[in-house]
PDB file of C-alpha atoms in Angstrom:
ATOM      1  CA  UNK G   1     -14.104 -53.994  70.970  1.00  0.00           C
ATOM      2  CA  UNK G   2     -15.007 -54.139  67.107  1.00  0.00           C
ATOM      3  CA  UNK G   3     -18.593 -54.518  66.119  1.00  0.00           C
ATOM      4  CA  UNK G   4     -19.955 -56.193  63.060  1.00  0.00           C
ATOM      5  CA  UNK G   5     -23.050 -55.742  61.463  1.00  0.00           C
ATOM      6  CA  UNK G   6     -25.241 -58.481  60.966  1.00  0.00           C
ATOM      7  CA  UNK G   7     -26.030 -58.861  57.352  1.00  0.00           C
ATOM      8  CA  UNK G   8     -29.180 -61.312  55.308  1.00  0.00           C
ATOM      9  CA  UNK G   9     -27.406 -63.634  53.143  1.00  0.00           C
ATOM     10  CA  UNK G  10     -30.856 -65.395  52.089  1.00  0.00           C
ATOM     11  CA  UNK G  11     -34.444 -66.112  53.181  1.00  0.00           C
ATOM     12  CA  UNK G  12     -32.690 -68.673  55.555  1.00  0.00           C
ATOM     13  CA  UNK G  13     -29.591 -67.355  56.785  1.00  0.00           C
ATOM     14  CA  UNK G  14     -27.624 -64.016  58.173  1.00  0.00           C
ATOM     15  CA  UNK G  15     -23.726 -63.976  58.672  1.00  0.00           C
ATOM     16  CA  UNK G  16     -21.563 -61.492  60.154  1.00  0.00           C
ATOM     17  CA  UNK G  17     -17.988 -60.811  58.819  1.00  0.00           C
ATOM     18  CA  UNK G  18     -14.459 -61.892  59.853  1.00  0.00           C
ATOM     19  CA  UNK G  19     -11.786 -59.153  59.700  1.00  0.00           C
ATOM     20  CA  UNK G  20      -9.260 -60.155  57.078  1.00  0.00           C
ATOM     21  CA  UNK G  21      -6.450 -59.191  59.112  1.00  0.00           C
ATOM     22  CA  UNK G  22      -8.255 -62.260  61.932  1.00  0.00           C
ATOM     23  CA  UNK G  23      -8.346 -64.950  59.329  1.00  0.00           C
ATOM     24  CA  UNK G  24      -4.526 -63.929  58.060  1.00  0.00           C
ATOM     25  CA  UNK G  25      -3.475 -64.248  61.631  1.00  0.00           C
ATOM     26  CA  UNK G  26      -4.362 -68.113  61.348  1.00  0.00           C
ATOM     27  CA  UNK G  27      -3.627 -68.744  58.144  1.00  0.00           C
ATOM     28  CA  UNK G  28      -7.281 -68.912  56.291  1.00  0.00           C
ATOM     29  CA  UNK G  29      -6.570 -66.192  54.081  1.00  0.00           C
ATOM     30  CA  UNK G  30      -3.154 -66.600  51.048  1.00  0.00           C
ATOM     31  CA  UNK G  31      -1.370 -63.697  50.612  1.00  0.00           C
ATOM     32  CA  UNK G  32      -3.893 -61.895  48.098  1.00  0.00           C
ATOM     33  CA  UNK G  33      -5.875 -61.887  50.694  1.00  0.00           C
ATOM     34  CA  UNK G  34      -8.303 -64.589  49.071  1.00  0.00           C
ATOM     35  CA  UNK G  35      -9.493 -67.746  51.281  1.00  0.00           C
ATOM     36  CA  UNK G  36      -6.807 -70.560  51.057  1.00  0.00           C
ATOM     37  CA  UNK G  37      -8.447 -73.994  49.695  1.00  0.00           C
ATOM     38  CA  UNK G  38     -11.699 -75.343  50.931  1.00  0.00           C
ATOM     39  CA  UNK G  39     -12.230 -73.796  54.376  1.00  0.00           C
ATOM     40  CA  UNK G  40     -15.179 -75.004  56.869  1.00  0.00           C
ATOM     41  CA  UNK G  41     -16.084 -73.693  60.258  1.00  0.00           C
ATOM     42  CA  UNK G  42     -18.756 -75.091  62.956  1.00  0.00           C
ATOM     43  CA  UNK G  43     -20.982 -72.252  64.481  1.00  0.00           C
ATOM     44  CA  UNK G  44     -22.018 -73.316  67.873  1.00  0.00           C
ATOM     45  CA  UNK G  45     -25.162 -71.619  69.647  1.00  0.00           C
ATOM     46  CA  UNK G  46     -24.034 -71.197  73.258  1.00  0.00           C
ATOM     47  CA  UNK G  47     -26.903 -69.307  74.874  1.00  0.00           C
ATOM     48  CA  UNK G  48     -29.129 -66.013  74.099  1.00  0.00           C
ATOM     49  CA  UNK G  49     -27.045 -63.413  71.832  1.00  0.00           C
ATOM     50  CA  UNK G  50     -23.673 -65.558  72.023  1.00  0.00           C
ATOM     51  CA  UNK G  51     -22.081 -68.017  69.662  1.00  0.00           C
ATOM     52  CA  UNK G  52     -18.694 -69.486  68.878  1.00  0.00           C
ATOM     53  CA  UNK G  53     -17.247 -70.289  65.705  1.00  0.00           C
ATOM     54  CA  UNK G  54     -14.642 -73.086  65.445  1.00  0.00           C
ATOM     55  CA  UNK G  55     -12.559 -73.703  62.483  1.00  0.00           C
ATOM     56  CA  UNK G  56     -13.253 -77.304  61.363  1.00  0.00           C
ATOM     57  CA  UNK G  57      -9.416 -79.094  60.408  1.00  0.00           C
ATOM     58  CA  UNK G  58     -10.357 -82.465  59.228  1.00  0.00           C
ATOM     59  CA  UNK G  59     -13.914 -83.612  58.159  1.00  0.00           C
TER      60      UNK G  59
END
């Protein structure tokens, strides 16, 4: 099982990484490794300590 640290990203927020090699896999990431177009995901609080994040396709 990977762990990833849980970083601040401002006074309001923290984020925790995606491996590159995850987002390449499904075709987030072009092939220098950079995020492909305008990507959006929906973060979903499903109890104490667990969440799920869900790649949004159309908005």
């Amino acid at each position: 099982m990977a762990v990833n640290k849980l970083r601040q990203l401002d006074s309001n927020s923290a984020g925790v990484t995606i491996p590159k090699d995850d987002l390449r896999l499904d075709g987030l990431i072009d092939e220098n490794g950079e995020i492909d177009g305008e990507q959006h995901a929906h973060i979903r609080r499903e109890g104490p300590g667990k969440w799920t994040v869900e790649v949004v396709e159309d908005l």
